Amino acid sequence: MAALFSSLHRCCQRLALLRVARQLSSSSSVSRPPLHRRLLRFLTQRFYDVEELLEWSVRMKKEGIQKKNAYYGFTEQFYGSDIAAGHFVLNMRGGFRYTGQTDWFRANQRGKFNWDFLTYKDTPLEEVDMSYTVINYRGLDNLVGQQSLKTLSLRGCPEVDDWFLGRLHVFQNCLEELDISHCPQITTGGLAALRNLK
Amino acid sequence: MSAWRRLHVVVWKAPGLLASRRVTEQLTWPRGHLALCQSLSTGRPLRNDFIKDLEAQLAAMRKKAADALPGSSWSPFEINPNLPPERADIVIVGGGVIGWSIAYWLKEKERVPKGVKVIVVEKDPTYSKASTVLSVGGIRQQFSLPENIQLSLASAQFMRNINVHLGVLNEDPVDLQFNHSGYLFLASEDVAHIMEENYKTQSSLGAKVSLLSPAQLKEKFPWVNTDDVALASYGLENEGWFDPWTLLNAFKRKAISMGVIQCFGEVTDFKYTVNVLKSPDGEFLGCRRIKSVKVQMPNSLEYQPVQCAIVVNAAGAFSAKLTEMLGIGSGPKGSISDIPLPVEPRKRFVYVVHCPDGPGLDSPMLIDYSGIYFRREGLGGNYIAGASPVEAEEPDTSNLEVDHQFFEDKVWPSLAHRVPAFENLKVTGAWAGYYDYNTLDQNGIIGVHPLITNMYFATGFSGHGLQHSPAVGRAVAELILDGNFTTLDLQEFGFTRILDKEPMLERNIV
């Protein structure tokens, strides 16, 4: 009995010592680090999970852009390729003008637009303004059929690269003005492709 | 303070020396004094060193004790860390762009994480003789065989989305420096019909090519001499040239990040079993199955046998050496094993010329029906030109020395005739590289040899390997992992045509 009590007493002493030691080894001001620091320490011990998470987020971002640039097959089926192109431009927050019309159709800051453009059937687009949108090579599928496109503005588009410029040869007979200023991904290799435009 | 103490010790320890030096001491007082101190100091600093040494020695003793206990990774033999592992699933022989493309696609298509263990074995870490890095780096869709056109289209699509495929987290994006200048083929009267047929095939498969008459050609490219040109074919999209080293490194970086093991060494031998079968014709066929690959370290006799399930032959110009090791090409006359792999190295020269009045920034890669070609290099008026030599005048392949006379005799006259501005140019440099030339029909060999059960070939592209590499890599990965071609049907590139001796030639104008 006495031995049991003495061993228990020794146990308690050791626990008290451990607790004191832990308190001394950790920061002296607070007993436990704050939540954000504990979270960071947790993450640093799980390298591969964090790497997977980051890769996933990058991939989701890229897939989001590709989804936005998808081919508007449904709209084309019901309304024809010109209205499909117009719908695409408006959804990307760009603006366009029909041939023979003077007013522009544009989406506002929040992405809402007027559905009046549906009334103009089979009118090809003459001017398209896609500045500061995320149009890319895949999105050009929607605009390829517009053979009377005169002005195309791609100012400040982050996804417009040399391959996009290489595909612009489809407009070689009609395009008169092309604005590719402030596009970060264009290099001299892409400018060589512009020789196909007259 | 310690210096003074050192001096005191010096004086006490070396009385004899001081006596003899007293005469010279006054003359060489500052420098000589210091030199004497440093060489004979035995005071305080030595005691400090001893204590530091004791700690290091105790640490070494502790480490030795830990190593001696079971569970440590110490071994008495020093193992060369550059040796490949003892076992692998797939060994890819050849670390060029085809080899690394196959490695990347194998890892991309594996359905289980870490499903296949892939090793890429490359003979030369400097890539000094590899065809990939010495290549001019062009890609075109203007072929006559539909398979070649589809391979080029698929590879161009891959390169368009290269950062989606080969982008690694937290690393720089891949910049291939792709110049979208297109290829311009010029045909004379007698080969114009071939060009028209090719144009039809190319358009039907989706390649954007346009045919130009001499007048249109002159209007588009005023610097071309259109005297004897009947028809021209100009690629509008997905054609141009890029940097092969960047593509190779992009594949390598991504494949290594996915777990492919790189090994520098030469494959010198195979261990294989032979299973003798009797064909319906009564012929005895020895079907070889490779059990292990002997990889020898560069500049050393050290080697490691790597047990493997599948070997991929992507060795380029030197692929025939591997099949010789397996006895293909040295069988009884008339049998299948007598037909060697028809791939051999052929040397091609590339000349860098400087011409300030040349075609300019929008000049495409021009290929003339006489066999010469040139393209712009950079923005400073430099051009790269070359020509394919005639069969009878193939240069010697034992080295990569450049024959400048070839330029003077064969390339320059035709070049100056085609582009008058090139009459006054200056050759600023040249290099030579090997084609992995398929002597039968100059098209790639993709598939399994009937006599070697587990060796997949992806070689013999004769100058088109680089531009087809992404699509070929995917095709071979499909063959290995899915058992058959799924996206592009490249059955025509198999061994059947080699063994039947039926060439599948490209009907080009050159």
JSON list of C-alpha atoms in Angstrom, two decimals, chain B residues 96-290:
[
{"chain": "B", "resi": 96, "resn": "GLY", "atom": "CA", "xyz": [16.25, 12.35, -76.44]},
{"chain": "B", "resi": 97, "resn": "VAL", "atom": "CA", "xyz": [12.94, 14.05, -76.97]},
{"chain": "B", "resi": 98, "resn": "ILE", "atom": "CA", "xyz": [11.21, 10.81, -78.03]},
{"chain": "B", "resi": 99, "resn": "GLY", "atom": "CA", "xyz": [12.46, 8.93, -74.98]},
{"chain": "B", "resi": 100, "resn": "TRP", "atom": "CA", "xyz": [11.40, 11.62, -72.52]},
{"chain": "B", "resi": 101, "resn": "SER", "atom": "CA", "xyz": [8.09, 12.12, -74.28]},
{"chain": "B", "resi": 102, "resn": "ILE", "atom": "CA", "xyz": [7.35, 8.41, -73.85]},
{"chain": "B", "resi": 103, "resn": "ALA", "atom": "CA", "xyz": [8.40, 8.61, -70.19]},
{"chain": "B", "resi": 104, "resn": "TYR", "atom": "CA", "xyz": [6.09, 11.60, -69.59]},
{"chain": "B", "resi": 105, "resn": "TRP", "atom": "CA", "xyz": [3.12, 9.99, -71.30]},
{"chain": "B", "resi": 106, "resn": "LEU", "atom": "CA", "xyz": [3.63, 6.70, -69.44]},
{"chain": "B", "resi": 107, "resn": "LYS", "atom": "CA", "xyz": [3.41, 8.57, -66.16]},
{"chain": "B", "resi": 108, "resn": "GLU", "atom": "CA", "xyz": [0.53, 10.67, -67.40]},
{"chain": "B", "resi": 109, "resn": "LYS", "atom": "CA", "xyz": [-1.51, 7.65, -68.45]},
{"chain": "B", "resi": 110, "resn": "GLU", "atom": "CA", "xyz": [-0.84, 5.37, -65.50]},
{"chain": "B", "resi": 111, "resn": "ARG", "atom": "CA", "xyz": [-4.12, 4.77, -63.71]},
{"chain": "B", "resi": 112, "resn": "VAL", "atom": "CA", "xyz": [-2.61, 4.01, -60.31]},
{"chain": "B", "resi": 113, "resn": "PRO", "atom": "CA", "xyz": [-0.29, 6.55, -58.62]},
{"chain": "B", "resi": 114, "resn": "LYS", "atom": "CA", "xyz": [3.28, 5.25, -58.88]},
{"chain": "B", "resi": 115, "resn": "GLY", "atom": "CA", "xyz": [1.91, 2.46, -61.02]},
{"chain": "B", "resi": 116, "resn": "VAL", "atom": "CA", "xyz": [4.86, 2.06, -63.40]},
{"chain": "B", "resi": 117, "resn": "LYS", "atom": "CA", "xyz": [8.49, 2.47, -62.49]},
{"chain": "B", "resi": 118, "resn": "VAL", "atom": "CA", "xyz": [10.15, 4.09, -65.49]},
{"chain": "B", "resi": 119, "resn": "ILE", "atom": "CA", "xyz": [13.87, 4.64, -66.05]},
{"chain": "B", "resi": 120, "resn": "VAL", "atom": "CA", "xyz": [15.33, 6.67, -68.89]},
{"chain": "B", "resi": 121, "resn": "VAL", "atom": "CA", "xyz": [18.90, 5.66, -69.75]},
{"chain": "B", "resi": 122, "resn": "GLU", "atom": "CA", "xyz": [20.95, 8.21, -71.69]},
{"chain": "B", "resi": 123, "resn": "LYS", "atom": "CA", "xyz": [24.47, 7.55, -72.92]},
{"chain": "B", "resi": 124, "resn": "ASP", "atom": "CA", "xyz": [25.75, 11.10, -73.12]},
{"chain": "B", "resi": 125, "resn": "PRO", "atom": "CA", "xyz": [24.96, 13.62, -70.35]},
{"chain": "B", "resi": 126, "resn": "THR", "atom": "CA", "xyz": [26.21, 16.47, -72.52]},
{"chain": "B", "resi": 127, "resn": "TYR", "atom": "CA", "xyz": [23.90, 15.57, -75.44]},
{"chain": "B", "resi": 128, "resn": "SER", "atom": "CA", "xyz": [26.78, 16.42, -77.77]},
{"chain": "B", "resi": 129, "resn": "LYS", "atom": "CA", "xyz": [25.76, 13.96, -80.50]},
{"chain": "B", "resi": 130, "resn": "ALA", "atom": "CA", "xyz": [22.03, 13.70, -79.86]},
{"chain": "B", "resi": 131, "resn": "SER", "atom": "CA", "xyz": [19.82, 14.44, -82.85]},
{"chain": "B", "resi": 132, "resn": "THR", "atom": "CA", "xyz": [17.30, 16.32, -80.73]},
{"chain": "B", "resi": 133, "resn": "VAL", "atom": "CA", "xyz": [19.47, 19.22, -79.72]},
{"chain": "B", "resi": 134, "resn": "LEU", "atom": "CA", "xyz": [21.24, 19.55, -83.07]},
{"chain": "B", "resi": 135, "resn": "SER", "atom": "CA", "xyz": [17.94, 19.74, -84.91]},
{"chain": "B", "resi": 136, "resn": "VAL", "atom": "CA", "xyz": [16.72, 22.79, -86.81]},
{"chain": "B", "resi": 137, "resn": "GLY", "atom": "CA", "xyz": [13.46, 22.44, -84.89]},
{"chain": "B", "resi": 138, "resn": "GLY", "atom": "CA", "xyz": [10.73, 22.88, -87.49]},
{"chain": "B", "resi": 139, "resn": "ILE", "atom": "CA", "xyz": [7.22, 21.51, -87.44]},
{"chain": "B", "resi": 140, "resn": "ARG", "atom": "CA", "xyz": [4.98, 21.22, -90.48]},
{"chain": "B", "resi": 141, "resn": "GLN", "atom": "CA", "xyz": [1.80, 19.50, -91.53]},
{"chain": "B", "resi": 142, "resn": "GLN", "atom": "CA", "xyz": [2.74, 19.34, -95.20]},
{"chain": "B", "resi": 143, "resn": "PHE", "atom": "CA", "xyz": [3.26, 15.62, -95.60]},
{"chain": "B", "resi": 144, "resn": "SER", "atom": "CA", "xyz": [1.67, 13.16, -97.96]},
{"chain": "B", "resi": 145, "resn": "LEU", "atom": "CA", "xyz": [0.98, 10.28, -95.56]},
{"chain": "B", "resi": 146, "resn": "PRO", "atom": "CA", "xyz": [-2.17, 10.90, -93.50]},
{"chain": "B", "resi": 147, "resn": "GLU", "atom": "CA", "xyz": [-0.51, 9.42, -90.42]},
{"chain": "B", "resi": 148, "resn": "ASN", "atom": "CA", "xyz": [2.31, 11.95, -90.57]},
{"chain": "B", "resi": 149, "resn": "ILE", "atom": "CA", "xyz": [-0.14, 14.83, -90.99]},
{"chain": "B", "resi": 150, "resn": "GLN", "atom": "CA", "xyz": [-2.15, 13.64, -88.01]},
{"chain": "B", "resi": 151, "resn": "LEU", "atom": "CA", "xyz": [0.98, 13.23, -85.90]},
{"chain": "B", "resi": 152, "resn": "SER", "atom": "CA", "xyz": [2.01, 16.81, -86.70]},
{"chain": "B", "resi": 153, "resn": "LEU", "atom": "CA", "xyz": [-1.44, 18.19, -85.95]},
{"chain": "B", "resi": 154, "resn": "ALA", "atom": "CA", "xyz": [-1.60, 16.37, -82.64]},
{"chain": "B", "resi": 155, "resn": "SER", "atom": "CA", "xyz": [1.89, 17.52, -81.71]},
{"chain": "B", "resi": 156, "resn": "ALA", "atom": "CA", "xyz": [1.03, 21.13, -82.59]},
{"chain": "B", "resi": 157, "resn": "GLN", "atom": "CA", "xyz": [-2.05, 20.92, -80.39]},
{"chain": "B", "resi": 158, "resn": "PHE", "atom": "CA", "xyz": [0.12, 19.58, -77.57]},
{"chain": "B", "resi": 159, "resn": "MET", "atom": "CA", "xyz": [2.56, 22.44, -77.97]},
{"chain": "B", "resi": 160, "resn": "ARG", "atom": "CA", "xyz": [-0.25, 24.96, -78.04]},
{"chain": "B", "resi": 161, "resn": "ASN", "atom": "CA", "xyz": [-1.33, 23.77, -74.59]},
{"chain": "B", "resi": 162, "resn": "ILE", "atom": "CA", "xyz": [2.13, 22.92, -73.40]},
{"chain": "B", "resi": 163, "resn": "ASN", "atom": "CA", "xyz": [1.76, 24.65, -70.06]},
{"chain": "B", "resi": 164, "resn": "VAL", "atom": "CA", "xyz": [-1.34, 22.67, -69.27]},
{"chain": "B", "resi": 165, "resn": "HIS", "atom": "CA", "xyz": [0.51, 19.42, -70.01]},
{"chain": "B", "resi": 166, "resn": "LEU", "atom": "CA", "xyz": [4.06, 20.14, -68.88]},
{"chain": "B", "resi": 167, "resn": "GLY", "atom": "CA", "xyz": [3.60, 22.89, -66.34]},
{"chain": "B", "resi": 168, "resn": "VAL", "atom": "CA", "xyz": [5.16, 22.14, -62.94]},
{"chain": "B", "resi": 169, "resn": "LEU", "atom": "CA", "xyz": [3.96, 23.90, -59.79]},
{"chain": "B", "resi": 170, "resn": "ASN", "atom": "CA", "xyz": [6.12, 26.82, -58.69]},
{"chain": "B", "resi": 171, "resn": "GLU", "atom": "CA", "xyz": [8.41, 26.50, -61.72]},
{"chain": "B", "resi": 172, "resn": "ASP", "atom": "CA", "xyz": [8.69, 28.86, -64.67]},
{"chain": "B", "resi": 173, "resn": "PRO", "atom": "CA", "xyz": [6.19, 28.29, -67.49]},
{"chain": "B", "resi": 174, "resn": "VAL", "atom": "CA", "xyz": [7.54, 26.57, -70.59]},
{"chain": "B", "resi": 175, "resn": "ASP", "atom": "CA", "xyz": [8.41, 29.01, -73.40]},
{"chain": "B", "resi": 176, "resn": "LEU", "atom": "CA", "xyz": [9.09, 27.10, -76.60]},
{"chain": "B", "resi": 177, "resn": "GLN", "atom": "CA", "xyz": [9.92, 30.28, -78.55]},
{"chain": "B", "resi": 178, "resn": "PHE", "atom": "CA", "xyz": [7.65, 29.08, -81.29]},
{"chain": "B", "resi": 179, "resn": "ASN", "atom": "CA", "xyz": [7.88, 31.12, -84.47]},
{"chain": "B", "resi": 180, "resn": "HIS", "atom": "CA", "xyz": [4.63, 30.83, -86.37]},
{"chain": "B", "resi": 181, "resn": "SER", "atom": "CA", "xyz": [6.14, 31.59, -89.73]},
{"chain": "B", "resi": 182, "resn": "GLY", "atom": "CA", "xyz": [4.94, 28.59, -91.67]},
{"chain": "B", "resi": 183, "resn": "TYR", "atom": "CA", "xyz": [6.58, 26.41, -94.26]},
{"chain": "B", "resi": 184, "resn": "LEU", "atom": "CA", "xyz": [6.73, 27.35, -97.93]},
{"chain": "B", "resi": 185, "resn": "PHE", "atom": "CA", "xyz": [7.27, 24.53, -100.42]},
{"chain": "B", "resi": 186, "resn": "LEU", "atom": "CA", "xyz": [8.15, 25.44, -104.01]},
{"chain": "B", "resi": 187, "resn": "ALA", "atom": "CA", "xyz": [7.40, 22.96, -106.76]},
{"chain": "B", "resi": 188, "resn": "SER", "atom": "CA", "xyz": [8.49, 22.90, -110.36]},
{"chain": "B", "resi": 189, "resn": "GLU", "atom": "CA", "xyz": [6.29, 21.84, -113.28]},
{"chain": "B", "resi": 190, "resn": "ASP", "atom": "CA", "xyz": [6.85, 18.11, -113.05]},
{"chain": "B", "resi": 191, "resn": "VAL", "atom": "CA", "xyz": [6.16, 17.74, -109.34]},
{"chain": "B", "resi": 192, "resn": "ALA", "atom": "CA", "xyz": [3.26, 20.21, -109.09]},
{"chain": "B", "resi": 193, "resn": "HIS", "atom": "CA", "xyz": [0.67, 17.45, -109.34]},
{"chain": "B", "resi": 194, "resn": "ILE", "atom": "CA", "xyz": [2.14, 15.71, -106.30]},
{"chain": "B", "resi": 195, "resn": "MET", "atom": "CA", "xyz": [1.82, 18.96, -104.40]},
{"chain": "B", "resi": 196, "resn": "GLU", "atom": "CA", "xyz": [-1.85, 19.29, -105.38]},
{"chain": "B", "resi": 197, "resn": "GLU", "atom": "CA", "xyz": [-2.65, 15.76, -104.23]},
{"chain": "B", "resi": 198, "resn": "ASN", "atom": "CA", "xyz": [-0.85, 16.37, -100.96]},
{"chain": "B", "resi": 199, "resn": "TYR", "atom": "CA", "xyz": [-2.80, 19.60, -100.52]},
{"chain": "B", "resi": 200, "resn": "LYS", "atom": "CA", "xyz": [-6.06, 17.68, -100.81]},
{"chain": "B", "resi": 201, "resn": "THR", "atom": "CA", "xyz": [-4.97, 15.11, -98.22]},
{"chain": "B", "resi": 202, "resn": "GLN", "atom": "CA", "xyz": [-3.76, 17.79, -95.85]},
{"chain": "B", "resi": 203, "resn": "SER", "atom": "CA", "xyz": [-6.93, 19.88, -96.11]},
{"chain": "B", "resi": 204, "resn": "SER", "atom": "CA", "xyz": [-9.17, 16.87, -95.60]},
{"chain": "B", "resi": 205, "resn": "LEU", "atom": "CA", "xyz": [-7.39, 16.12, -92.33]},
{"chain": "B", "resi": 206, "resn": "GLY", "atom": "CA", "xyz": [-7.71, 19.66, -91.04]},
{"chain": "B", "resi": 207, "resn": "ALA", "atom": "CA", "xyz": [-4.31, 21.15, -91.81]},
{"chain": "B", "resi": 208, "resn": "LYS", "atom": "CA", "xyz": [-4.52, 24.80, -92.85]},
{"chain": "B", "resi": 209, "resn": "VAL", "atom": "CA", "xyz": [-2.48, 24.99, -96.02]},
{"chain": "B", "resi": 210, "resn": "SER", "atom": "CA", "xyz": [-2.91, 27.26, -99.00]},
{"chain": "B", "resi": 211, "resn": "LEU", "atom": "CA", "xyz": [-1.77, 26.81, -102.58]},
{"chain": "B", "resi": 212, "resn": "LEU", "atom": "CA", "xyz": [-0.21, 29.80, -104.27]},
{"chain": "B", "resi": 213, "resn": "SER", "atom": "CA", "xyz": [0.33, 30.47, -107.94]},
{"chain": "B", "resi": 214, "resn": "PRO", "atom": "CA", "xyz": [3.60, 32.13, -108.98]},
{"chain": "B", "resi": 215, "resn": "ALA", "atom": "CA", "xyz": [1.88, 35.53, -109.16]},
{"chain": "B", "resi": 216, "resn": "GLN", "atom": "CA", "xyz": [0.40, 35.21, -105.69]},
{"chain": "B", "resi": 217, "resn": "LEU", "atom": "CA", "xyz": [3.75, 33.96, -104.46]},
{"chain": "B", "resi": 218, "resn": "LYS", "atom": "CA", "xyz": [5.52, 37.00, -105.83]},
{"chain": "B", "resi": 219, "resn": "GLU", "atom": "CA", "xyz": [2.95, 39.28, -104.25]},
{"chain": "B", "resi": 220, "resn": "LYS", "atom": "CA", "xyz": [3.23, 37.65, -100.84]},
{"chain": "B", "resi": 221, "resn": "PHE", "atom": "CA", "xyz": [6.98, 37.12, -100.83]},
{"chain": "B", "resi": 222, "resn": "PRO", "atom": "CA", "xyz": [8.58, 39.65, -103.18]},
{"chain": "B", "resi": 223, "resn": "TRP", "atom": "CA", "xyz": [12.10, 38.45, -102.44]},
{"chain": "B", "resi": 224, "resn": "VAL", "atom": "CA", "xyz": [11.53, 35.02, -104.02]},
{"chain": "B", "resi": 225, "resn": "ASN", "atom": "CA", "xyz": [12.64, 34.35, -107.56]},
{"chain": "B", "resi": 226, "resn": "THR", "atom": "CA", "xyz": [9.60, 32.67, -109.11]},
{"chain": "B", "resi": 227, "resn": "ASP", "atom": "CA", "xyz": [11.18, 31.80, -112.47]},
{"chain": "B", "resi": 228, "resn": "ASP", "atom": "CA", "xyz": [10.73, 28.06, -112.56]},
{"chain": "B", "resi": 229, "resn": "VAL", "atom": "CA", "xyz": [8.15, 27.69, -109.81]},
{"chain": "B", "resi": 230, "resn": "ALA", "atom": "CA", "xyz": [4.84, 26.24, -110.94]},
{"chain": "B", "resi": 231, "resn": "LEU", "atom": "CA", "xyz": [3.08, 25.97, -107.59]},
{"chain": "B", "resi": 232, "resn": "ALA", "atom": "CA", "xyz": [3.77, 26.84, -103.99]},
{"chain": "B", "resi": 233, "resn": "SER", "atom": "CA", "xyz": [2.24, 25.44, -100.85]},
{"chain": "B", "resi": 234, "resn": "TYR", "atom": "CA", "xyz": [2.21, 27.64, -97.76]},
{"chain": "B", "resi": 235, "resn": "GLY", "atom": "CA", "xyz": [1.19, 26.51, -94.30]},
{"chain": "B", "resi": 236, "resn": "LEU", "atom": "CA", "xyz": [-1.02, 29.08, -92.58]},
{"chain": "B", "resi": 237, "resn": "GLU", "atom": "CA", "xyz": [-1.29, 27.68, -89.08]},
{"chain": "B", "resi": 238, "resn": "ASN", "atom": "CA", "xyz": [0.49, 25.32, -86.67]},
{"chain": "B", "resi": 239, "resn": "GLU", "atom": "CA", "xyz": [3.71, 25.48, -88.69]},
{"chain": "B", "resi": 240, "resn": "GLY", "atom": "CA", "xyz": [6.99, 27.07, -87.88]},
{"chain": "B", "resi": 241, "resn": "TRP", "atom": "CA", "xyz": [9.97, 26.30, -85.71]},
{"chain": "B", "resi": 242, "resn": "PHE", "atom": "CA", "xyz": [10.80, 26.21, -82.02]},
{"chain": "B", "resi": 243, "resn": "ASP", "atom": "CA", "xyz": [13.59, 25.46, -79.57]},
{"chain": "B", "resi": 244, "resn": "PRO", "atom": "CA", "xyz": [14.16, 21.69, -79.24]},
{"chain": "B", "resi": 245, "resn": "TRP", "atom": "CA", "xyz": [16.26, 21.99, -76.08]},
{"chain": "B", "resi": 246, "resn": "THR", "atom": "CA", "xyz": [13.37, 23.72, -74.29]},
{"chain": "B", "resi": 247, "resn": "LEU", "atom": "CA", "xyz": [10.95, 20.99, -75.32]},
{"chain": "B", "resi": 248, "resn": "LEU", "atom": "CA", "xyz": [13.35, 18.27, -74.19]},
{"chain": "B", "resi": 249, "resn": "ASN", "atom": "CA", "xyz": [13.89, 19.92, -70.83]},
{"chain": "B", "resi": 250, "resn": "ALA", "atom": "CA", "xyz": [10.17, 20.55, -70.38]},
{"chain": "B", "resi": 251, "resn": "PHE", "atom": "CA", "xyz": [9.44, 16.85, -70.91]},
{"chain": "B", "resi": 252, "resn": "LYS", "atom": "CA", "xyz": [12.32, 15.89, -68.65]},
{"chain": "B", "resi": 253, "resn": "ARG", "atom": "CA", "xyz": [11.33, 18.25, -65.83]},
{"chain": "B", "resi": 254, "resn": "LYS", "atom": "CA", "xyz": [7.72, 17.17, -65.84]},
{"chain": "B", "resi": 255, "resn": "ALA", "atom": "CA", "xyz": [8.56, 13.46, -66.11]},
{"chain": "B", "resi": 256, "resn": "ILE", "atom": "CA", "xyz": [11.04, 13.67, -63.22]},
{"chain": "B", "resi": 257, "resn": "SER", "atom": "CA", "xyz": [8.47, 15.55, -61.14]},
{"chain": "B", "resi": 258, "resn": "MET", "atom": "CA", "xyz": [6.09, 12.66, -61.76]},
{"chain": "B", "resi": 259, "resn": "GLY", "atom": "CA", "xyz": [8.65, 10.09, -60.63]},
{"chain": "B", "resi": 260, "resn": "VAL", "atom": "CA", "xyz": [10.64, 8.97, -63.66]},
{"chain": "B", "resi": 261, "resn": "ILE", "atom": "CA", "xyz": [14.23, 8.05, -62.80]},
{"chain": "B", "resi": 262, "resn": "GLN", "atom": "CA", "xyz": [17.00, 9.44, -64.97]},
{"chain": "B", "resi": 263, "resn": "CYS", "atom": "CA", "xyz": [20.19, 7.47, -65.40]},
{"chain": "B", "resi": 264, "resn": "PHE", "atom": "CA", "xyz": [23.30, 8.29, -67.40]},
{"chain": "B", "resi": 265, "resn": "GLY", "atom": "CA", "xyz": [24.91, 5.21, -68.81]},
{"chain": "B", "resi": 266, "resn": "GLU", "atom": "CA", "xyz": [25.20, 3.06, -71.89]},
{"chain": "B", "resi": 267, "resn": "VAL", "atom": "CA", "xyz": [23.26, -0.10, -72.54]},
{"chain": "B", "resi": 268, "resn": "THR", "atom": "CA", "xyz": [25.90, -2.65, -73.46]},
{"chain": "B", "resi": 269, "resn": "ASP", "atom": "CA", "xyz": [24.13, -5.96, -73.16]},
{"chain": "B", "resi": 270, "resn": "PHE", "atom": "CA", "xyz": [20.82, -7.69, -72.66]},
{"chain": "B", "resi": 271, "resn": "LYS", "atom": "CA", "xyz": [20.05, -10.88, -70.78]},
{"chain": "B", "resi": 272, "resn": "TYR", "atom": "CA", "xyz": [17.25, -12.60, -72.61]},
{"chain": "B", "resi": 273, "resn": "THR", "atom": "CA", "xyz": [15.59, -15.96, -72.94]},
{"chain": "B", "resi": 274, "resn": "VAL", "atom": "CA", "xyz": [14.82, -17.48, -76.32]},
{"chain": "B", "resi": 275, "resn": "ASN", "atom": "CA", "xyz": [11.64, -19.39, -76.94]},
{"chain": "B", "resi": 276, "resn": "VAL", "atom": "CA", "xyz": [11.89, -21.33, -80.19]},
{"chain": "B", "resi": 277, "resn": "LEU", "atom": "CA", "xyz": [8.64, -21.56, -82.12]},
{"chain": "B", "resi": 278, "resn": "LYS", "atom": "CA", "xyz": [7.91, -23.24, -85.41]},
{"chain": "B", "resi": 279, "resn": "SER", "atom": "CA", "xyz": [6.03, -21.14, -87.95]},
{"chain": "B", "resi": 280, "resn": "PRO", "atom": "CA", "xyz": [3.51, -22.69, -90.37]},
{"chain": "B", "resi": 281, "resn": "ASP", "atom": "CA", "xyz": [6.17, -22.44, -93.12]},
{"chain": "B", "resi": 282, "resn": "GLY", "atom": "CA", "xyz": [8.41, -24.75, -91.13]},
{"chain": "B", "resi": 283, "resn": "GLU", "atom": "CA", "xyz": [10.76, -21.96, -90.12]},
{"chain": "B", "resi": 284, "resn": "PHE", "atom": "CA", "xyz": [12.15, -21.98, -86.60]},
{"chain": "B", "resi": 285, "resn": "LEU", "atom": "CA", "xyz": [11.72, -18.58, -84.97]},
{"chain": "B", "resi": 286, "resn": "GLY", "atom": "CA", "xyz": [13.59, -17.66, -81.83]},
{"chain": "B", "resi": 287, "resn": "CYS", "atom": "CA", "xyz": [11.33, -15.36, -79.82]},
{"chain": "B", "resi": 288, "resn": "ARG", "atom": "CA", "xyz": [13.49, -13.38, -77.46]},
{"chain": "B", "resi": 289, "resn": "ARG", "atom": "CA", "xyz": [12.26, -12.01, -74.19]},
{"chain": "B", "resi": 290, "resn": "ILE", "atom": "CA", "xyz": [14.50, -9.48, -72.46]}
]
